[in-house]
Structure formats: structure tokens, C-alpha cells
Short mmCIF file of C-alpha atoms in Angstrom, two decimals:
data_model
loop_
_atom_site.label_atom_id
_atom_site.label_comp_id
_atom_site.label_asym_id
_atom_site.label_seq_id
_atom_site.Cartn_x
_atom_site.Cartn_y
_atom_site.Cartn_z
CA UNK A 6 -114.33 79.99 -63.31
CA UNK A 7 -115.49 76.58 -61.79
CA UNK A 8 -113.11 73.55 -62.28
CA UNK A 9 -113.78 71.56 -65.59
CA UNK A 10 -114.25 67.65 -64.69
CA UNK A 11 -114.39 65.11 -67.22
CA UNK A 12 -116.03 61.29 -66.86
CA UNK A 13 -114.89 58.32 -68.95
CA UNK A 14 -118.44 56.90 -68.83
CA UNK A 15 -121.86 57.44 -69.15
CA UNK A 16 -122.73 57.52 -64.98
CA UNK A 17 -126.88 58.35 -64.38
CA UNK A 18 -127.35 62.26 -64.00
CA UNK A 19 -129.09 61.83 -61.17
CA UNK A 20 -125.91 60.97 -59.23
CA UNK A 21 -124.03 63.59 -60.50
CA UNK A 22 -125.98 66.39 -58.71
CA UNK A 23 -123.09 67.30 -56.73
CA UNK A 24 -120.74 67.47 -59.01
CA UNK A 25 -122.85 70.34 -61.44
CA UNK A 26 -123.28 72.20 -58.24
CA UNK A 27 -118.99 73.02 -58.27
CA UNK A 28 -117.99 72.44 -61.67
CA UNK A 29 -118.76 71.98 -65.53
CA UNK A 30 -119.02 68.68 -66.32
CA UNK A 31 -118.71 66.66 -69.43
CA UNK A 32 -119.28 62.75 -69.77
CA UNK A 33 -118.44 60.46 -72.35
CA UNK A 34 -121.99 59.81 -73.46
CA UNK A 35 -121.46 56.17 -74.33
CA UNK A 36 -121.65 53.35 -71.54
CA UNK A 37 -120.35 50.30 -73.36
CA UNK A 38 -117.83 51.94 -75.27
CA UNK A 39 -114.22 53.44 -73.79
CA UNK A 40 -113.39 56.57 -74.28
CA UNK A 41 -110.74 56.55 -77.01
CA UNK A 42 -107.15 57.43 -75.83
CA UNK A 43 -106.81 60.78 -77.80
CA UNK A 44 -109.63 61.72 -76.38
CA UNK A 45 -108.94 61.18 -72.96
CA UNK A 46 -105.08 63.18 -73.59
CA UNK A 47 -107.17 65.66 -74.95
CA UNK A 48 -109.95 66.14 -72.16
CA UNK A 49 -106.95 66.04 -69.75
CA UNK A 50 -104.42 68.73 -71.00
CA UNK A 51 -108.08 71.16 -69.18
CA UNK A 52 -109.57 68.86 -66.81
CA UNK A 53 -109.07 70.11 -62.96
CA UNK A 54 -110.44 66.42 -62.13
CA UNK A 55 -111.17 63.13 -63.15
CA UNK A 56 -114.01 60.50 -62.51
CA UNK A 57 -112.87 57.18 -64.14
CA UNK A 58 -113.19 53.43 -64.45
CA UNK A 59 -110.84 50.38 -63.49
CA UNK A 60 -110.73 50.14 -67.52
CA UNK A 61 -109.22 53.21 -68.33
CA UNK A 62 -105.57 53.36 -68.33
CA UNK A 63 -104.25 56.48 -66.46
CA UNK A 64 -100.55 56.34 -66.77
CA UNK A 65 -97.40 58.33 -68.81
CA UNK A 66 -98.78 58.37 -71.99
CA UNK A 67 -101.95 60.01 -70.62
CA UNK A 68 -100.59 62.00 -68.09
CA UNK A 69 -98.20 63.82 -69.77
CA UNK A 70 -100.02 66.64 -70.04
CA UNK A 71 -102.46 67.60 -67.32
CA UNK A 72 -101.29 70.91 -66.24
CA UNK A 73 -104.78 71.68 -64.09
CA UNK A 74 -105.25 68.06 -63.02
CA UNK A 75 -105.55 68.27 -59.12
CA UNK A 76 -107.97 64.72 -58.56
CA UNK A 77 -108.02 61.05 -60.33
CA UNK A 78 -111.57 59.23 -58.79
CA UNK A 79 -111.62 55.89 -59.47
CA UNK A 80 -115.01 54.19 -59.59
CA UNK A 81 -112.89 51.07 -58.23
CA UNK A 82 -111.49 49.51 -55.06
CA UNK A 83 -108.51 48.70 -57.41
CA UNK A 84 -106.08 51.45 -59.13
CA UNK A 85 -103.83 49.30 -60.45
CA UNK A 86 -104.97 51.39 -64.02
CA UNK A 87 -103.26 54.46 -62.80
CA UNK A 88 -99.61 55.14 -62.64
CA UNK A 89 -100.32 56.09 -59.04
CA UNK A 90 -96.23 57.15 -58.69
CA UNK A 91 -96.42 59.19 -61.53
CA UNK A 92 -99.44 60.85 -60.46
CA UNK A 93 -97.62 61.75 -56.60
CA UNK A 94 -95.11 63.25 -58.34
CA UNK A 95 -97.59 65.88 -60.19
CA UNK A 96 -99.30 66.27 -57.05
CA UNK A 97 -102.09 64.30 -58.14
CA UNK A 98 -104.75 63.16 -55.33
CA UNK A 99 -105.59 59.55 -56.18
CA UNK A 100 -109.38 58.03 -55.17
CA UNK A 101 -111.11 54.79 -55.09
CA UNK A 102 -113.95 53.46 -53.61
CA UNK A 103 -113.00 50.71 -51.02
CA UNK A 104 -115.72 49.17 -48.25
CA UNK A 105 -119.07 49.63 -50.21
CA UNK A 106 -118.24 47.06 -52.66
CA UNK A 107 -117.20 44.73 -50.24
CA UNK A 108 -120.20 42.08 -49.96
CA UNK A 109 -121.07 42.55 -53.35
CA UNK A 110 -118.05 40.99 -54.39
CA UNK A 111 -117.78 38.45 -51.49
CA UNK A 112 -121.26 37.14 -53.27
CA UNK A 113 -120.34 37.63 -56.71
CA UNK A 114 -117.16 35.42 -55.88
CA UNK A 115 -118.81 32.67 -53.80
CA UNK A 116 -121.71 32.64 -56.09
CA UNK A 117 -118.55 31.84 -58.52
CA UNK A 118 -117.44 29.14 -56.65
CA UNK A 119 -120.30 27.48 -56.32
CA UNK A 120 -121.09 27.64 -59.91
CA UNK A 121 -117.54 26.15 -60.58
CA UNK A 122 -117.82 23.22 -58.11
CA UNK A 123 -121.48 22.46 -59.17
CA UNK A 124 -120.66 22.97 -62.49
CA UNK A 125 -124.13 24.91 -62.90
CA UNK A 126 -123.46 27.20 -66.48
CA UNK A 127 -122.82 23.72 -68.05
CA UNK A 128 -125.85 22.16 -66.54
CA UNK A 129 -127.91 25.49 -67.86
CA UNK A 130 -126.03 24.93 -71.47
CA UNK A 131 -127.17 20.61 -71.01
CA UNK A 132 -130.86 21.96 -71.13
CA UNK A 133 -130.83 24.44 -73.35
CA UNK A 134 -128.79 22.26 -75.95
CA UNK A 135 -131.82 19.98 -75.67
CA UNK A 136 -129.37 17.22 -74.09
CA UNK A 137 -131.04 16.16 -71.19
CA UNK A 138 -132.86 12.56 -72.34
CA UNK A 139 -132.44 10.86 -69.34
CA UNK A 140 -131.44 11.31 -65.19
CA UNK A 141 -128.84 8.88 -64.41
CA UNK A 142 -126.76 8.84 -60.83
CA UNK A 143 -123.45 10.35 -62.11
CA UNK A 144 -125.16 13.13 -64.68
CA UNK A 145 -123.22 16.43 -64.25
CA UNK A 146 -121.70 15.46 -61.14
CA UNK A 147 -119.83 18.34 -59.37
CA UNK A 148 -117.78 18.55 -56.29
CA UNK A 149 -119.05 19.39 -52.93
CA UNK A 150 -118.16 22.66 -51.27
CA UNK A 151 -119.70 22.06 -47.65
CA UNK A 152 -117.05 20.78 -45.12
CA UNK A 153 -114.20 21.43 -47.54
CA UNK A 154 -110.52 23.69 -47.24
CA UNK A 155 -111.06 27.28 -48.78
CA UNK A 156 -107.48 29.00 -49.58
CA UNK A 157 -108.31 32.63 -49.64
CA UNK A 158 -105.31 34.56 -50.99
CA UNK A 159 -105.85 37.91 -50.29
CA UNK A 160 -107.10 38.68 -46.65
CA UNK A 161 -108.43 42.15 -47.05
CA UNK A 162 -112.23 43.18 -46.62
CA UNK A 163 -113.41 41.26 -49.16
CA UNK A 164 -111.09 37.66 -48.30
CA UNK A 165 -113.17 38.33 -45.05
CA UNK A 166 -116.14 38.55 -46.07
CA UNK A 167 -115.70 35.30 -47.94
CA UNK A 168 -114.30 33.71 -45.14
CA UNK A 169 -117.44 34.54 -43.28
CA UNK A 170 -119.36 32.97 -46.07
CA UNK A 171 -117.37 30.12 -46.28
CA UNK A 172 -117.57 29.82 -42.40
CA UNK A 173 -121.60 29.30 -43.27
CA UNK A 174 -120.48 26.37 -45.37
CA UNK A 175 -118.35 24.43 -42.70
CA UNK A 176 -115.28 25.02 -44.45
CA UNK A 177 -112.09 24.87 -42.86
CA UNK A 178 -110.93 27.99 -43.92
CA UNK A 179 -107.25 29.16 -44.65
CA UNK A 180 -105.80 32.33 -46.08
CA UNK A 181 -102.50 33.97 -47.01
CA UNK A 182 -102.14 37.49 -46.45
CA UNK A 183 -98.78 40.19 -46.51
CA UNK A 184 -99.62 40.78 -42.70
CA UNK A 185 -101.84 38.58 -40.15
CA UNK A 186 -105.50 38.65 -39.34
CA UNK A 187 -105.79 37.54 -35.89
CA UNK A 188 -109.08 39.30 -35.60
CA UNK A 189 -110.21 37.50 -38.28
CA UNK A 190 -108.94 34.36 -37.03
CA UNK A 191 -110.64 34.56 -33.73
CA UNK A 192 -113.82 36.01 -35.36
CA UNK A 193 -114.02 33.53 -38.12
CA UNK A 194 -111.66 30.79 -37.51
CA UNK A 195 -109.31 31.49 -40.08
CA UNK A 196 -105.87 29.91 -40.02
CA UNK A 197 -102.55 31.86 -41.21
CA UNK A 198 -100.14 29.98 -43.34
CA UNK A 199 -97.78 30.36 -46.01
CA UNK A 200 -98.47 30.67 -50.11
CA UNK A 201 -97.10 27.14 -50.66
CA UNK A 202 -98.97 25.46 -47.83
CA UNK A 203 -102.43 27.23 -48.68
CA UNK A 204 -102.08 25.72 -52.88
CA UNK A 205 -100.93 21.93 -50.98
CA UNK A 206 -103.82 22.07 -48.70
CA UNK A 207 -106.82 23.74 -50.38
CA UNK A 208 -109.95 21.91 -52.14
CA UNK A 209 -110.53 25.89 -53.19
CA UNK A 210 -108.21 28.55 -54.13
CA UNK A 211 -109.51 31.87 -54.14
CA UNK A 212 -107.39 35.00 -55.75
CA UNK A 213 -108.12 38.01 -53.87
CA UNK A 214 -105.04 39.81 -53.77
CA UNK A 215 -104.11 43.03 -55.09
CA UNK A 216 -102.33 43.41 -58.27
CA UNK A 217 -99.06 44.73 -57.80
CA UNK A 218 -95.31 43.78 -59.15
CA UNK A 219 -94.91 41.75 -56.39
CA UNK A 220 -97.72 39.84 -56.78
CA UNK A 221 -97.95 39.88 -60.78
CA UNK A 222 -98.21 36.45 -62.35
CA UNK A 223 -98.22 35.09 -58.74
CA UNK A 224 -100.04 32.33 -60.02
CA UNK A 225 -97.61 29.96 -62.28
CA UNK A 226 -96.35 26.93 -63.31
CA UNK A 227 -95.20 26.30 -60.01
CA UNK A 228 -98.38 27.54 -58.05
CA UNK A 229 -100.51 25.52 -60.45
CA UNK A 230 -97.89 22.41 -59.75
CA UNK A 231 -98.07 22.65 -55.91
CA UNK A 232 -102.25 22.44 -56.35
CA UNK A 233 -103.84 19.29 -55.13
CA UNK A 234 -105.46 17.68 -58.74
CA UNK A 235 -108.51 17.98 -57.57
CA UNK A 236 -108.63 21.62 -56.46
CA UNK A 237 -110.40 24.33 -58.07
CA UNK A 238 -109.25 28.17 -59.03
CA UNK A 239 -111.21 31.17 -58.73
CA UNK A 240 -110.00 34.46 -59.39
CA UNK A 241 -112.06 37.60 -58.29
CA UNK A 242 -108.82 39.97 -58.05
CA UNK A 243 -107.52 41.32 -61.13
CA UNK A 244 -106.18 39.04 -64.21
CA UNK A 245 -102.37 40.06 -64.28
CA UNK A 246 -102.27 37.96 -60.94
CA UNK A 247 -102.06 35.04 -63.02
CA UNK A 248 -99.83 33.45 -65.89
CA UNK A 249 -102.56 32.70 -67.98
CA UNK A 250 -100.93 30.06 -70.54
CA UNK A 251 -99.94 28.06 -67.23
CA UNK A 252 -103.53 28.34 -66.32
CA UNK A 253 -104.72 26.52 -69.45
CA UNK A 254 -102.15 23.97 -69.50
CA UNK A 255 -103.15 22.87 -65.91
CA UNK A 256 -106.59 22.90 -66.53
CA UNK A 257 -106.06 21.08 -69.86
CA UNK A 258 -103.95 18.65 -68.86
CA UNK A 259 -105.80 17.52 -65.52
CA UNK A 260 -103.18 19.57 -63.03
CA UNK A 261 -105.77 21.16 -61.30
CA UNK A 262 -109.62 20.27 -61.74
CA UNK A 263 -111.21 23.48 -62.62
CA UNK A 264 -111.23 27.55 -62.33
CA UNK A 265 -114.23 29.96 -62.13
CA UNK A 266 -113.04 33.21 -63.21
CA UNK A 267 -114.05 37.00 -63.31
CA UNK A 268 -111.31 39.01 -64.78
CA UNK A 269 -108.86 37.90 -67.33
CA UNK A 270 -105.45 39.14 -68.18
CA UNK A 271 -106.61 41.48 -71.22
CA UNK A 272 -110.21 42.74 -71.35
CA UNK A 273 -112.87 42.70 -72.79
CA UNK A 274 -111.63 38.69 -73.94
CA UNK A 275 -113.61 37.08 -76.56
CA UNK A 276 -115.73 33.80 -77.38
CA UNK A 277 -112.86 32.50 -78.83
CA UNK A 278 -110.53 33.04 -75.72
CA UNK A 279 -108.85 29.01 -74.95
CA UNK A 280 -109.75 29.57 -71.75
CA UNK A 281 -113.43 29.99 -72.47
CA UNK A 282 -113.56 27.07 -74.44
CA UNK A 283 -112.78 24.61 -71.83
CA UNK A 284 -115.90 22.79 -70.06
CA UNK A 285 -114.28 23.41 -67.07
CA UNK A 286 -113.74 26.97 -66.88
CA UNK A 287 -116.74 29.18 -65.76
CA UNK A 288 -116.00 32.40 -67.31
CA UNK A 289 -117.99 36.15 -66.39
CA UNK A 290 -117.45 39.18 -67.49
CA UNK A 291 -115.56 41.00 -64.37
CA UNK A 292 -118.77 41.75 -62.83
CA UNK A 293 -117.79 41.57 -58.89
CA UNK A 294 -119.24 44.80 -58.05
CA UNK A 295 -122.07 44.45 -60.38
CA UNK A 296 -125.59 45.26 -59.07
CA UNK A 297 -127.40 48.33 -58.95
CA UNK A 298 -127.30 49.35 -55.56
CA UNK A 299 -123.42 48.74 -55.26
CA UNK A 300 -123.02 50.58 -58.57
CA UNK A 301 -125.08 53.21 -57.34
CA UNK A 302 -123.04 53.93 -54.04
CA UNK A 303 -119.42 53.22 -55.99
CA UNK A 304 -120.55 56.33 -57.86
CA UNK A 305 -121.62 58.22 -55.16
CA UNK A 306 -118.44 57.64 -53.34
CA UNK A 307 -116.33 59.24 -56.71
CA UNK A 308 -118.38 61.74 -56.93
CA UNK A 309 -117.61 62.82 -53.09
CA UNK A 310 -113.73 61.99 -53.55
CA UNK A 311 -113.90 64.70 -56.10
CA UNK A 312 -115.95 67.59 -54.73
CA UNK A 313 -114.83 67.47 -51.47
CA UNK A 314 -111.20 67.15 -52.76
CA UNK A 315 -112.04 70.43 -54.75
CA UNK A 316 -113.28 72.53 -51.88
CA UNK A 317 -110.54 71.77 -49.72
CA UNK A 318 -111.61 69.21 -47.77
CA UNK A 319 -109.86 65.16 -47.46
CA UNK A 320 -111.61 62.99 -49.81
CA UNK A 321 -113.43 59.82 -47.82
CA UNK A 322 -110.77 57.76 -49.58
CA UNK A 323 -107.28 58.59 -51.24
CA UNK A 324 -104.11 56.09 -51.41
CA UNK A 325 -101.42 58.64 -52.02
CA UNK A 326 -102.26 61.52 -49.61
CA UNK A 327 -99.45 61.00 -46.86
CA UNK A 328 -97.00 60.81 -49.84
CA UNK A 329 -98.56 64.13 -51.39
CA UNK A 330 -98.03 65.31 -47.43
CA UNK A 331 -101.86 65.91 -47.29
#
């Protein structure tokens, strides 16, 4: 019999050819809409492998039984969904897709900071409110991003590839990282320096750290507190990186100027969010990877994670296979 996979979202069929070559494949035939929970438990307790999202939850409650599971493929550079510990312990391969995401994002989240600092949505929402009556010298007046200090928290592929970008903007560029970067520093002219010295010094922080329990809610009270009043917050990353109710009360009470943000603590959020409400908050709907061609190869990537997993070959990217001894 051919292994059974099962995919959490509707993915184009013509980038699934390899997959119906090894195995029987079903999809959740609905792109906007997750698959529900007891459907997923269900789909499991036969699947030999899974393709799924950054937005499905993979942990206990799903995996308690998955007696044929042998591959999790994450359509993601993050896993922080899946209870990767729990999955080692089944001998569970893990997947993701890390590197061919990696300027898509860096442009998704310096197009983000631009927006922020030029304050373009609300200069889109001044026209199409039929506001604008008059030019005068001070009308929507941003902040300049040219010649300015860039925080990057989170040095891996992507925090480079915004520091190259930033490098294109003069910016004096540092970052904050679990190890050093001195390639990147030579390269790019990054400096090194602590967490507390990169929120004192930056005009722009930018979140693009992993989510993990060391680094959950990273960004506080204090964090917020150290910030120069004038500095602006964009997260790219993953929401849980941030204490959300200390993120409104510094951008509501003037602590830090503004934020420009792509993910959010729960998801989907809604109109009605307090953080969407504020003028100085550009909000998007956790689209860093978002354009065709990136989308395209993210799925390509799962779909090779999975059937060369299942034919006995290493998958082009796992996270758990030295613990699995692999």
C-alpha cells in the first residue's frame, strides 16, 4: 500500500505532482478556512505524513494518536506550531522550509518599516476619506529612515538580509543575536551589542527572533521603557515575542512613537483589535512570505521534505534529525 498523506490546505495540484507519484493524497479543499481540530485528530490516527501550515497547531492534543505518522512538513521557516519534543519522542521527522523565504521577508519587513516611518496606509486612508483640501509643510509628516540606527533583533538569514537593505539606506546598523555574526559584521557593517543597548540606541527596532520560551514576551514593559520615545517597533517574527498590552500602553501613551506589525499574538485578529485602532500602528495580515513565487517554492520545498523523507532519503531540511539519531 502507498503511505496516506494528508494537507491542511488547499496547495495548487500542480505542485503536488510528486507527492501522487508515492502516496494517496487528500487536501483540505478549502484555502481560507483551517482545517477543524477533529478533523485533523482524525486524518492523523492514518496519515504516514503531514504537509501543514504555521497556523495549524501540531502538539499533544493532536498527536496523541498518530500511530503511522513518520513526517510533519511545515510550509514555514518557523515550527513554533508543533510540539517539536513531543514529536522526537514518537520518532517524528520534523520539516520546514528555511532559505527560500528569506528576501521575501527581508522586503515584506522593510517595506513595513518604511510604511511605519512614512506613515504611508494613513496617507492612502487621508485620500480616500476625501480629506486632502489643502498641501501644507507639516501634512502627514513621517520620520526619516535614511542615515538612521536600525536594531535588528534576530540575526539569522533574514536579520541579514535586512541589514543589507538597511546598509542601502545609510543606516548605522546594530543587531542582537544568541551567537555573533562577524561575517556579517565585516560584510555589512553590523555592530554586536547587547538587548538593552540595541532598545537605548535604536531609531528602529526590528523583531526577528525566533519564538521560543526564552524569548517569549521578550518584548515588555521594560523593553518598551528602555526605547528611545521616538523609536519605532516592527515585528516580522512571530507575535508571542511580544507582551501585547505593554505594546499598546507604550504606543498609547507616547513611550515609544510607533510599531508596524505583521503577526499578532492570536490570529487571525480582528478590526476591532486596540492595536489596530491606533493611527500609529500599521497593521498586515502576517504576510512576510507572501508572493507567488516564494509561495510557490515554500511548497515545493514541503513537498520534497516529505517524499524524500518517505523513500529513505534526508529531507533538504529537518530540525530534529540528530536528536531522532538520523
Amino acid at each position: 500500500m502507498k503511505p496516506y498523506i494528508f494537507i491542511t490546505r488547499k496547495i495548487p495540484e500542480n505542485l503536488l505532482t510528486e507527492l501522487y507519484e508515492v502516496a494517496e493524497v487528500k487536501m483540505w479543499d478549502h484555502e481560507d478556512v483551517p482545517v477543524p481540530n477533529d478533523v485533523l485528530k482524525k486524518e492523523l490516527e492514518k496519515a504516514d505524513a503531514l504537509f501543514s501550515l504555521v497556523s495549524d497547531p501540531i502538539r499533544s492534543e493532536q498527536l496523541t494518536n498518530c500511530p503511522n505518522l513518520k513526517v510533519i512538513a511545515n510550509m514555514a521557516v518557523g515550527y513554533d506550531n508543533i510540539d517539536v519534543k513531543l514529536a522526537t519522542s514518537k520518532g517524528i521527522v520534523v520539516c520546514h522550509t528555511p532559505d527560500v523565504l528569506t528576501d521575501t521577508t527581508a522586503d515584506l519587513t522593510f517595506a513595513l518599516l518604511l510604511a511605519t516611518a512614512r506613515r504611508i496606509p494613513e496617507a492612502t486612508r487621508y485620500i480616500s476619506n476625501d480629506e486632502w483640501n489643502q498641501w501644507s509643510p507639516y501634512l502627514l509628516a513621517g520620520t526619516d529612515v535614511h542615515h538612521k540606527t536600525i536594531g535588528i533583533v534576530g540575526m539569522g538569514r533574514i536579520g541579514e538580509a535586512v541589514a543589507r537593505r538597511a546598509k542601502g539606506f545609510d543606516m548605522n546598523i546594530l543587531y542582537h543575536n544568541r551567537s555573533r555574526k562577524e561575517e556579517a559584521e565585516q560584510k555589512i557593517g553590523a555592530k554586536y551589542c547587547t538587548f538593552e543597548e540595541l532598545l537605548e540606541q535604536s531609531d528602529y527596532v526590528v523583531c526577528l527572533a525566533p519564538l521560543t520560551p526564552e524569548t517569549k514576551e521578550l518584548f515588555d514593559e521594560q523593553a518598551f521603557q528602555q526605547m528611545k520615545s521616538s523609536a519605532i517597533f516592527i515585528n516580522a517574527s512571530r507575535g508571542g515575542l511580544v507582551k501585547e498590552p505593554a505594546l499598546l500602553e507604550a504606543l498609547q501613551k507616547g513611550i515609544i512613537k510607533g510599531a508596524g506589525l505583521d503577526v499578532f499574538a492570536e490570529e487571525p485578529i480582528r478590526a476591532t483589535h486596540p492595536l489596530v485602532q491606533l493611527p500609529n500602528v500599521v497593521a498586515i495580515p502576517h504576510i512576510g512570505s507572501a508572493t507567488v513565487e516564494t509561495r510557490d517554492a515554500m511548497a515545493k520545498m514541503t513537498v520534497q521534505n516529505i517524499t524524500r523523507y518517505l523513500k529513505g532519503e534526508q529531507p533538504i531540511a529537518a530540525v530534529n534529525l540528530k536528536e531522532l539519531g538520523v
